[in-house]
Coordinates of C-alpha atoms and ligand atoms in Angstrom, one line a residue:
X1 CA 46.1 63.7 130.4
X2 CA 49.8 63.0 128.7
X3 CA 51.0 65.6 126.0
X4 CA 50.7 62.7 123.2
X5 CA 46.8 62.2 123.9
X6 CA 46.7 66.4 123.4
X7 CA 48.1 65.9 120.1
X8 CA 45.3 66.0 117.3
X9 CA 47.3 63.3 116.0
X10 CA 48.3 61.6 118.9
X11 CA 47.0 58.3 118.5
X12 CA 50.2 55.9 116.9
X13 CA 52.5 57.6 119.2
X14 CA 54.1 56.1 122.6
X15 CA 56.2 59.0 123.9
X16 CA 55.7 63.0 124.1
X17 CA 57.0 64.9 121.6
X18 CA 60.6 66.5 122.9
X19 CA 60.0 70.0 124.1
X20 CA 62.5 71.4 121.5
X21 CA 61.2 70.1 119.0
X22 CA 57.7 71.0 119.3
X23 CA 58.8 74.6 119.7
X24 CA 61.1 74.1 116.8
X25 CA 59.0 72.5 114.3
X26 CA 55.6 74.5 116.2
X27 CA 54.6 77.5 113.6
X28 CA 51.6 78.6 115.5
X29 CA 53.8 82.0 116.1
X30 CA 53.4 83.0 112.6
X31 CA 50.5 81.3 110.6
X32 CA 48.4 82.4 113.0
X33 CA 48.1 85.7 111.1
X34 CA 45.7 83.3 108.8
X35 CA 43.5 83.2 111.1
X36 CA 40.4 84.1 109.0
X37 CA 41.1 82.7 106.4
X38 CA 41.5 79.6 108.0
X39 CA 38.0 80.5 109.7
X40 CA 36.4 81.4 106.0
X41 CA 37.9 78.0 104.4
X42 CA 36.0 75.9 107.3
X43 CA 33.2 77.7 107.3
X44 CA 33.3 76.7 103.1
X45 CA 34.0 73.0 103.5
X46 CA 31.2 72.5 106.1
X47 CA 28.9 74.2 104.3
X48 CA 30.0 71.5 101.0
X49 CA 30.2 68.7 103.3
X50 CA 26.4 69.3 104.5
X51 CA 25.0 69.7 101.1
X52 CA 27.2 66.4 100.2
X53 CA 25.6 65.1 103.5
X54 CA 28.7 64.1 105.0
X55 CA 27.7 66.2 107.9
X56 CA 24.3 66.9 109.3
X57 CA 22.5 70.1 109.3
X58 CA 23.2 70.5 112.6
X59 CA 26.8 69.5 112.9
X60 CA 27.1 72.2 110.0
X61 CA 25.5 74.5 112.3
X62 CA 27.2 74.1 115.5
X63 CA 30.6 74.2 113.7
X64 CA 30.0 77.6 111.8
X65 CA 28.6 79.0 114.8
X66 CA 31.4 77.9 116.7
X67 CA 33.9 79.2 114.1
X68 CA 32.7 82.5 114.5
X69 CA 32.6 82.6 117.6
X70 CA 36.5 81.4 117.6
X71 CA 37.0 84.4 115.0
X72 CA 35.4 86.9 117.4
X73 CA 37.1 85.7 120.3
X74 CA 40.5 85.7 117.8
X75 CA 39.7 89.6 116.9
X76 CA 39.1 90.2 120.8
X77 CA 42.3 89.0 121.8
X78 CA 41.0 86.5 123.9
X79 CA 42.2 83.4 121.9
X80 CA 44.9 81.1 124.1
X81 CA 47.7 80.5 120.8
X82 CA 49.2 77.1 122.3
X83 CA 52.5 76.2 120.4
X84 CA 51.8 72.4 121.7
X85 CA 49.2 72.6 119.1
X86 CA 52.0 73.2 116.6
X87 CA 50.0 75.7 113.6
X88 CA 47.2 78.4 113.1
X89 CA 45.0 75.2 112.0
X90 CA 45.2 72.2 114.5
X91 CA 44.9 75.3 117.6
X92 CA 41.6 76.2 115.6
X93 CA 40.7 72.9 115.6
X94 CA 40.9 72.2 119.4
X95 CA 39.4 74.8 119.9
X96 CA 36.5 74.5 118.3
X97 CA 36.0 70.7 119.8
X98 CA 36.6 72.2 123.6
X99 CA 33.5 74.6 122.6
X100 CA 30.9 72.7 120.8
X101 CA 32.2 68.8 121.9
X102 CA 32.4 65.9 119.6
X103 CA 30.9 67.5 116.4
X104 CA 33.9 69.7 116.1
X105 CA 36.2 66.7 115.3
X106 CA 33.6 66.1 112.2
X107 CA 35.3 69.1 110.6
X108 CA 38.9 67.5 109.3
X109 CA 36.3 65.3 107.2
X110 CA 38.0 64.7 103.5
X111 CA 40.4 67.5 104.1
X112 CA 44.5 67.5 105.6
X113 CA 45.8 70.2 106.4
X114 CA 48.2 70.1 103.5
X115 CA 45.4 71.0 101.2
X116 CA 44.2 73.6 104.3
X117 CA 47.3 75.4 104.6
X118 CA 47.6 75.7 100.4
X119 CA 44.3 77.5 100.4
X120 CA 45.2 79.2 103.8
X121 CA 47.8 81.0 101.8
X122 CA 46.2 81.8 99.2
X123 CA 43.5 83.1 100.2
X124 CA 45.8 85.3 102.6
X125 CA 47.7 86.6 99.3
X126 CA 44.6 87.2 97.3
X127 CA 43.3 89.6 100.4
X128 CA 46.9 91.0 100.4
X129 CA 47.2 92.0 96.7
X130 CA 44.3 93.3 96.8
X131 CA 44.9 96.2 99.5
X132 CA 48.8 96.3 97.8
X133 CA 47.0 96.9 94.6
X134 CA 44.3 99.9 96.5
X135 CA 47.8 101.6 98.1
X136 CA 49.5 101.2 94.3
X137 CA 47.3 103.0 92.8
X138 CA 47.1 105.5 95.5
X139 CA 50.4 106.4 94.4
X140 CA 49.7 106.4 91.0
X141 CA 47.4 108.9 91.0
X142 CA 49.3 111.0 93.3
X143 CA 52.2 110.9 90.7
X144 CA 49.7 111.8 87.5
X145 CA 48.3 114.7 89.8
X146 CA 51.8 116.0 90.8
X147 CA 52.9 115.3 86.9
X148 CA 50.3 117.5 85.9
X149 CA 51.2 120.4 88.2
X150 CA 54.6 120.6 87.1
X151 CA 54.2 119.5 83.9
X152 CA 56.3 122.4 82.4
X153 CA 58.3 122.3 85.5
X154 CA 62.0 122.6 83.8
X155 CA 64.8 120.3 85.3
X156 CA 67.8 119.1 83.9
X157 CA 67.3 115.3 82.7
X158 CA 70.7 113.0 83.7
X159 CA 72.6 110.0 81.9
X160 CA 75.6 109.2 83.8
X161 CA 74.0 111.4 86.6
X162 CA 75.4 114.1 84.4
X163 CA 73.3 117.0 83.1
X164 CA 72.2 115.7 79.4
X165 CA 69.3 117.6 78.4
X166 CA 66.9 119.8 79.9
X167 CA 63.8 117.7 80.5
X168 CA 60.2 118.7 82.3
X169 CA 59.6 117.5 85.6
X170 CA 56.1 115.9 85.5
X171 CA 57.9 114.1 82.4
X172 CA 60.4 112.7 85.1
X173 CA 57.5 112.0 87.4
X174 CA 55.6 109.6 84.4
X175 CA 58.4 107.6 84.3
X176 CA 58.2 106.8 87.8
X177 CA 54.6 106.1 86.8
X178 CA 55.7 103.2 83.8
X179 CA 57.3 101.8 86.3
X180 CA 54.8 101.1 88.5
X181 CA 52.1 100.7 85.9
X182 CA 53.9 97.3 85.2
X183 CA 54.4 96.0 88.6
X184 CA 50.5 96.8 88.4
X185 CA 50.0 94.6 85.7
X186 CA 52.3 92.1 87.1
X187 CA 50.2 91.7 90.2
X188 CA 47.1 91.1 88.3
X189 CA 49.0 88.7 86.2
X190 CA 50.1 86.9 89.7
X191 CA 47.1 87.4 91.4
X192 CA 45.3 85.0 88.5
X193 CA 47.8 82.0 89.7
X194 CA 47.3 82.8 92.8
X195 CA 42.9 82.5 92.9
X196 CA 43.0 78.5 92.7
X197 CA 42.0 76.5 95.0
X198 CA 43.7 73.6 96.0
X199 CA 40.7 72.5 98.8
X200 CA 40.1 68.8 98.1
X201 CA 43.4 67.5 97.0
X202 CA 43.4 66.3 101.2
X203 CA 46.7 65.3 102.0
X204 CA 48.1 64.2 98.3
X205 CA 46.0 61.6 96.4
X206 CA 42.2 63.6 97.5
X207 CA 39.7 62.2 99.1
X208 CA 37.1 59.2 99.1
X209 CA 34.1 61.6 100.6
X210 CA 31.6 62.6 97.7
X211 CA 32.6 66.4 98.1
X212 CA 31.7 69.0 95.8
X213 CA 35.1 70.9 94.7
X214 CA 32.8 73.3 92.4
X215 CA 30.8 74.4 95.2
X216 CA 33.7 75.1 98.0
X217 CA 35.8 77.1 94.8
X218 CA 32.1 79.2 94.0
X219 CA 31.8 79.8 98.4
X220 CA 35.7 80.7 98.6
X221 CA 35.5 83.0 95.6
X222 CA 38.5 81.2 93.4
X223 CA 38.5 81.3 89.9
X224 CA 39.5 77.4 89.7
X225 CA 40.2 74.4 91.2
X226 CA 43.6 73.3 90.9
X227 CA 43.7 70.4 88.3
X228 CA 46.2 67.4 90.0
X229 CA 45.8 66.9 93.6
X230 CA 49.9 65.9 93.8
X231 CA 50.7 69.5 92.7
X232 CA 47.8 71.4 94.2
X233 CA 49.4 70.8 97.8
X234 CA 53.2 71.1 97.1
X235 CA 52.9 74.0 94.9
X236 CA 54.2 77.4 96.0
X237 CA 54.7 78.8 92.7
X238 CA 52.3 81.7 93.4
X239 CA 54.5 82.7 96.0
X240 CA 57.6 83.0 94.5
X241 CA 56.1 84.8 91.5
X242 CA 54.6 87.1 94.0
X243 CA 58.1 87.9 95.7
X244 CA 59.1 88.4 92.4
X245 CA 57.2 91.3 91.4
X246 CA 57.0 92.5 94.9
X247 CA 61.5 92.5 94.6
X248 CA 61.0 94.2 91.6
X249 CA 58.5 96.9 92.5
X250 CA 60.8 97.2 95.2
X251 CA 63.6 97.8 93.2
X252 CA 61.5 100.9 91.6
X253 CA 60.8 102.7 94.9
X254 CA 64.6 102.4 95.4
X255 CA 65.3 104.0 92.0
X256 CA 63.0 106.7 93.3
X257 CA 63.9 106.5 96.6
X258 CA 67.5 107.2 95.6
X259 CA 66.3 110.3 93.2
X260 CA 64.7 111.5 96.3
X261 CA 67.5 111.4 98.7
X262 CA 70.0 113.2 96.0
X263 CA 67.7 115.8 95.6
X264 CA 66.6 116.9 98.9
X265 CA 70.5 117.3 99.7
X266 CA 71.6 120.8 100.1
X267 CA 73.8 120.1 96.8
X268 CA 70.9 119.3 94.4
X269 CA 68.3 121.0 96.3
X270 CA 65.6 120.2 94.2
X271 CA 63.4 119.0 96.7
X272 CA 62.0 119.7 100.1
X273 CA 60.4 117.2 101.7
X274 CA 57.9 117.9 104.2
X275 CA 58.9 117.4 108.1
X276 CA 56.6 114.9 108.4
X277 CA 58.6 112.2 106.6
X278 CA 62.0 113.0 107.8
X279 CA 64.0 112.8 111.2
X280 CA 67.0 115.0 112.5
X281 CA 69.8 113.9 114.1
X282 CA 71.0 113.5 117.8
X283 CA 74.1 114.9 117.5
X284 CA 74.1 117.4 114.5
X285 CA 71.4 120.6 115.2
X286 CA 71.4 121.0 111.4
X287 CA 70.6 117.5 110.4
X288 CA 67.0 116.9 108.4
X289 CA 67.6 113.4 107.1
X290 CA 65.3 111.9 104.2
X291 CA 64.3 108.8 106.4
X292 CA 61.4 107.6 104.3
X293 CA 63.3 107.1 100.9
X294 CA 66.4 105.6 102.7
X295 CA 64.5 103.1 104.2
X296 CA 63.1 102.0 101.5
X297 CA 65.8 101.7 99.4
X298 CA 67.3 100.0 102.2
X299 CA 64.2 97.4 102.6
X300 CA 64.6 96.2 99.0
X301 CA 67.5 94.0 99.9
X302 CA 65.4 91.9 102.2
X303 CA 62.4 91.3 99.6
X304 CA 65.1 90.0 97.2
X305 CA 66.3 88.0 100.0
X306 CA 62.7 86.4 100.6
X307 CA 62.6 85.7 96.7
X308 CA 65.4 83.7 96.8
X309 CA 64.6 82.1 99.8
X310 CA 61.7 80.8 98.5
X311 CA 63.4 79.3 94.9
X312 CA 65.8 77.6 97.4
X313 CA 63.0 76.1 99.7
X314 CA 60.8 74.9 96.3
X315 CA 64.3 73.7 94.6
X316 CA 64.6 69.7 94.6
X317 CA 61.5 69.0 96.7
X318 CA 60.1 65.5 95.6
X319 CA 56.5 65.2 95.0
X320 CA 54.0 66.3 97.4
X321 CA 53.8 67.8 100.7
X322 CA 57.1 68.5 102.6
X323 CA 57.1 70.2 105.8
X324 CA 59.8 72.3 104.0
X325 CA 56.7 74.1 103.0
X326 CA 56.4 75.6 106.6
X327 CA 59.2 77.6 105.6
X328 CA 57.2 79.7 103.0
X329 CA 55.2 81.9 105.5
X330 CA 57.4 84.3 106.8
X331 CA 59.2 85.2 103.8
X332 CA 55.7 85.5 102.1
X333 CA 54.2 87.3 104.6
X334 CA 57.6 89.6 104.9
X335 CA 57.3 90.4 101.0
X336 CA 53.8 91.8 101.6
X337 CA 54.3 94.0 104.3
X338 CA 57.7 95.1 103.2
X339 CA 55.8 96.1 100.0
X340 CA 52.5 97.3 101.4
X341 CA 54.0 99.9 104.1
X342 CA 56.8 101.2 101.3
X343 CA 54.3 101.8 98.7
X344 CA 51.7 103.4 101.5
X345 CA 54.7 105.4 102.5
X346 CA 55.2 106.3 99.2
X347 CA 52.0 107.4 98.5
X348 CA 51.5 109.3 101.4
X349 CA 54.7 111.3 100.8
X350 CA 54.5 111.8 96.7
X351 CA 51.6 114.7 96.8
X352 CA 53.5 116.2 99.4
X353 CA 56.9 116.9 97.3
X354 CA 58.0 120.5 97.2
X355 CA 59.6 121.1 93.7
X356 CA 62.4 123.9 94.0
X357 CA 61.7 125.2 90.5
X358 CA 64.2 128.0 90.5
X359 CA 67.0 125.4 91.7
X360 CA 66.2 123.0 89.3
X361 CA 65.7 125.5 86.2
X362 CA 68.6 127.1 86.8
X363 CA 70.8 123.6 87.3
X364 CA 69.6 123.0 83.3
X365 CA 70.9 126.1 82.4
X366 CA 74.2 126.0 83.7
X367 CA 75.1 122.5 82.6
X368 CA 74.9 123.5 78.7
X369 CA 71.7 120.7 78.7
X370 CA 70.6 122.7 75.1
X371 CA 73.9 122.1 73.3
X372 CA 72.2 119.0 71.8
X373 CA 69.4 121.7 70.7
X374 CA 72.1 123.9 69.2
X375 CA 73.7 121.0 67.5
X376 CA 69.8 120.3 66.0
X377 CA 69.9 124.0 64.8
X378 CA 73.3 124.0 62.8
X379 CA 71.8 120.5 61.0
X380 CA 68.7 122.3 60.0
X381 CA 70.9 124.8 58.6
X382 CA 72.7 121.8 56.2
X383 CA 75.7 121.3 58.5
X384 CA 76.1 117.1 59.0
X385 CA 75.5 116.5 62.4
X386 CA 78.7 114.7 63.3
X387 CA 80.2 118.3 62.6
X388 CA 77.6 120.3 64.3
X389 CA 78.4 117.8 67.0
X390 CA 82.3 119.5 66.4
X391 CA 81.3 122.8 66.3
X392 CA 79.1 122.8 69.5
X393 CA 81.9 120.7 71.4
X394 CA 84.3 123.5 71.0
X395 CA 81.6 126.2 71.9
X396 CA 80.8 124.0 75.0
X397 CA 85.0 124.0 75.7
X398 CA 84.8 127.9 75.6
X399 CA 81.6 128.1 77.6
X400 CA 83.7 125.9 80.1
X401 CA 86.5 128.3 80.1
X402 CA 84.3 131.5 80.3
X403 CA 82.1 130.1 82.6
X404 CA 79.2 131.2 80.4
X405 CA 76.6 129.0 79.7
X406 CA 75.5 128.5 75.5
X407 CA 72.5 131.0 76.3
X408 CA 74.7 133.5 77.9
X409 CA 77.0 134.1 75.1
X410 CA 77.1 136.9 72.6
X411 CA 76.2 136.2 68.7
X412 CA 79.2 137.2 68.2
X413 CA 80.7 134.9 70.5
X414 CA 78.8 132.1 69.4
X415 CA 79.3 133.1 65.7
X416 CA 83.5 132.3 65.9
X417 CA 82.0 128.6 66.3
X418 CA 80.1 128.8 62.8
X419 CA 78.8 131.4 60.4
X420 CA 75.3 129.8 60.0
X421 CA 74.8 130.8 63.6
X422 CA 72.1 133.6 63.2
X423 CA 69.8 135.9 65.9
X424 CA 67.1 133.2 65.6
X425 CA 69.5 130.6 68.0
X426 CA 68.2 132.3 71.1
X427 CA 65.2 130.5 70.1
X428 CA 66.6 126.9 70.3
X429 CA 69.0 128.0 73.2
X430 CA 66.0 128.9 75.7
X431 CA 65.3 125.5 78.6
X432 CA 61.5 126.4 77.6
X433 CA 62.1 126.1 73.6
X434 CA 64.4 122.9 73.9
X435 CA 61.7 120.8 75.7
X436 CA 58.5 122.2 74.2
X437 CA 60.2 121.0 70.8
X438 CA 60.4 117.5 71.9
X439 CA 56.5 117.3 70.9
X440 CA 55.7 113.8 70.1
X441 CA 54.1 111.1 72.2
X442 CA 56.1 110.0 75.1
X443 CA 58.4 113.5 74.8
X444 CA 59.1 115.4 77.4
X445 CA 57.0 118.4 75.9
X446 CA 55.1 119.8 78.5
X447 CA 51.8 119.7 75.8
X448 CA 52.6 116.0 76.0
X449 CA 52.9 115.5 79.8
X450 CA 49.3 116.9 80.0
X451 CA 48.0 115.0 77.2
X452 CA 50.2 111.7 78.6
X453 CA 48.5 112.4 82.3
X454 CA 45.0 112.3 80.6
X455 CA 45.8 109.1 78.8
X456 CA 47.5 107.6 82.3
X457 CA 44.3 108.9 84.1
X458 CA 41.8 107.1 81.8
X459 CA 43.7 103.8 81.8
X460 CA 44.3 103.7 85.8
X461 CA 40.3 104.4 86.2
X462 CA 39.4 101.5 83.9
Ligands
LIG501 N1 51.9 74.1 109.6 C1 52.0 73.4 108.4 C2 52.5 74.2 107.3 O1 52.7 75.4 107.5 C3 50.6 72.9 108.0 C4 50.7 71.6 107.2 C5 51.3 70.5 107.9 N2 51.0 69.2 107.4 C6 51.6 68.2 107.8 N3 51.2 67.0 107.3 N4 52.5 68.2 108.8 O2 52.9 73.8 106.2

């Protein structure tokens, strides 16, 4: 048999296709990853097409039989991927004909594969938020359990990565948590775009078989079916607002990747990170380098990359299918694993942080993080803040000079400042008494960690 009569759509054709081009425009190498879902969306339509008796019975039978049997022999590694069957779908499709005969050419009955692949995918993405969704809330719940451990943990908080006040470190560790409470919500948010099924649109204009789109949505579990057949099979929108939250959650593992890698250096020190999740070097004996954080931080770039791939493959296309579409996969499919491994990373290595709480208590106290504090003090004692801001600039300058931090200075030393300086400044002067007095909700009191973990706790379990 010639190559052309292989070809599922063989028939108008009077020469083989050229071999570079079928590898070139083949994308079997890839999609076959959709394998089941492929299977699962089948299985759907000729269940609908046999209750719409399109099919028989029988032919329903012998094609869900034979799809599962293709899945098995898929999962067994036994399946021949054949890139002259060009995609994940057509080699499916052979297959299934060389096992049951005839009947297996029934299945592409009121369906193309344009509408095929657009469910393909989303189905796909739909299983794949959901396990990026299981391992995100892994690590949100090992961040509220570490919060709550060193919730009056005393570090000193940064703007300009210079020490600005001292702040608690489960405080620290909830603001990781924000962030990633949104990208939750944003993948819920996606995830509702994402659950509609384009099955039944067929190749643009739908499909002159008396199918039943209601039923298919209700087997495949979508919340919808999409409303215009033009757009259900050239839309890719859920894609590219996946990327988008997946770039973004990205972008807050690198803020706390970078965090990470500054403070397990020798000259923060705030950190040890287990063995386990770092690697030495091959030249320097000394060498423990922070592998896990660095990567990811590094594997942000190429999840922005994929999200603007895809706004550049979706810009200008004309109405409906293009085989520009092909193009979506591997950037998709790149997104999700690039997210799914750092986040499982992530929350693998976040209940195994070692706080250094000496190191990091005594890095507040020597970067005058309470002069804020002592500035609050000489307010309450009816100086106008811009001058208690004066006064406790020049005590700072002295501290500078002395090397002596606010706390470690005499009365009398601090009195030369201003004479409503009293005994009871030790008080505001302390790390402990500077953040237990930020007491409010969303302070960094560590009364209102504890109380903000419980809150957090409630809301993740819901
Ligand atoms: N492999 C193709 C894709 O990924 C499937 C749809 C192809 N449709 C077509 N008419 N060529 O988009």
């Amino acid at each position: 048999m010639s190559d052309k009569q292989n070809k599922l759509w063989g028939g108008r054709f009077s020469e083989s296709t050229d071999e570079f081009v079928q590898a070139f425009t083949a994308s079997v190498n890839f999609d076959q990853r959709m394998y089941d879902q492929d299977i699962r969306g089948s299985i759907a339509h000729a269940t609908m097409l046999a209750e719409a008796r399109v099919l028989s019975n029988d032919e329903r039978d012998a094609i869900i039989n034979g799809l599962k049997e293709i899945h098995a022999e898929i999962e067994a590694g036994e399946f021949q991927w054949s890139v002259a069957l060009e995609d994940v779908h057509m080699n499916i499709e052979a297959r299934l004909t060389d096992r049951i005969g005839i009947t297996g050419k029934k299945l592409h009955t009121g369906r193309s594969r344009n509408d095929q692949v657009a469910t393909d995918i989303r189905l796909w993405l739909r299983d794949h938020i959901d396990l990026i969704d299981g391992e995100l809330t892994r690590l949100m719940q090992g961040l509220l359990g570490l919060a709550e451990r060193e919730a009056a943990t005393i570090m000193p908080g940064f703007t300009h990565l210079q020490t600005a006040q001292p702040v608690t470190f489960g405080h620290h560790l909830l603001a990781w948590f924000e962030m990633l409470r949104r990208d939750r919500e944003r993948l819920a948010d996606c995830r509702k775009r994402v659950n509609r099924m384009p099955l039944g649109s067929a190749a643009l204009a739908g499909t002159t078989y008396p199918i039943n789109r209601e039923r298919t949505r209700e087997l495949l579990g979508f919340d919808e079916a999409c409303y215009n057949s033009l757009d259900a099979v050239s839309d890719r929108d859920f894609a590219i607002e996946f990327c988008a939250l997946a770039a973004l959650s990205m972008t807050h593992l690198s803020r706390m990747s970078e965090e990470l890698v500054l403070w397990t250096s020798a000259q923060f020190n705030f950190i040890n990170l287990p063995d386990r999740f770092c690697t030495g070097s091959s030249i320097m004996p000394q060498k423990k380098n922070p592998d896990v954080p660095e990567l990811v931080r590094g594997k942000t770039g190429r999840v922005n990359g994929h999200l603007i791939s895809l706004l550049t493959l979706m810009k200008s296309q004309p109405l409906a299918y293009n085989k520009d579409n092909q193009e979506d996969k591997e950037p998709l499919f790149d997104a999700v694993d690039t997210l799914l491994g750092s986040l499982r990373a992530f929350a693998d290595m976040v209940p195994a942080l070692e706080p250094n709480r000496e190191v990091m208590r005594e890095a507040a106290r020597r970067g005058f993080a309470t002069a804020t504090d002592l500035a609050d003090y000489l307010v309450r004692k009816g100086i106008a803040f811009r001058d208690a801001h004066e006064i406790v600039g020049k005590a700072v300058a002295f501290g500078v000079a002395q090397k002596k931090d606010l706390s470690d200075m005499s009365i009398s030393e601090l009195r030369q400042f201003s004479d409503q300086i009293d005994e009871d400044v030790f008080e505001v002067l302390t790390l402990e008494g500077s953040v237990s007095a930020r007491n409010h909700i969303g302070g960094t009191a560590p009364e209102q960690v504890r109380a903000a973990v419980a809150r957090a706790r409630e809301a993740l379990s819901r």
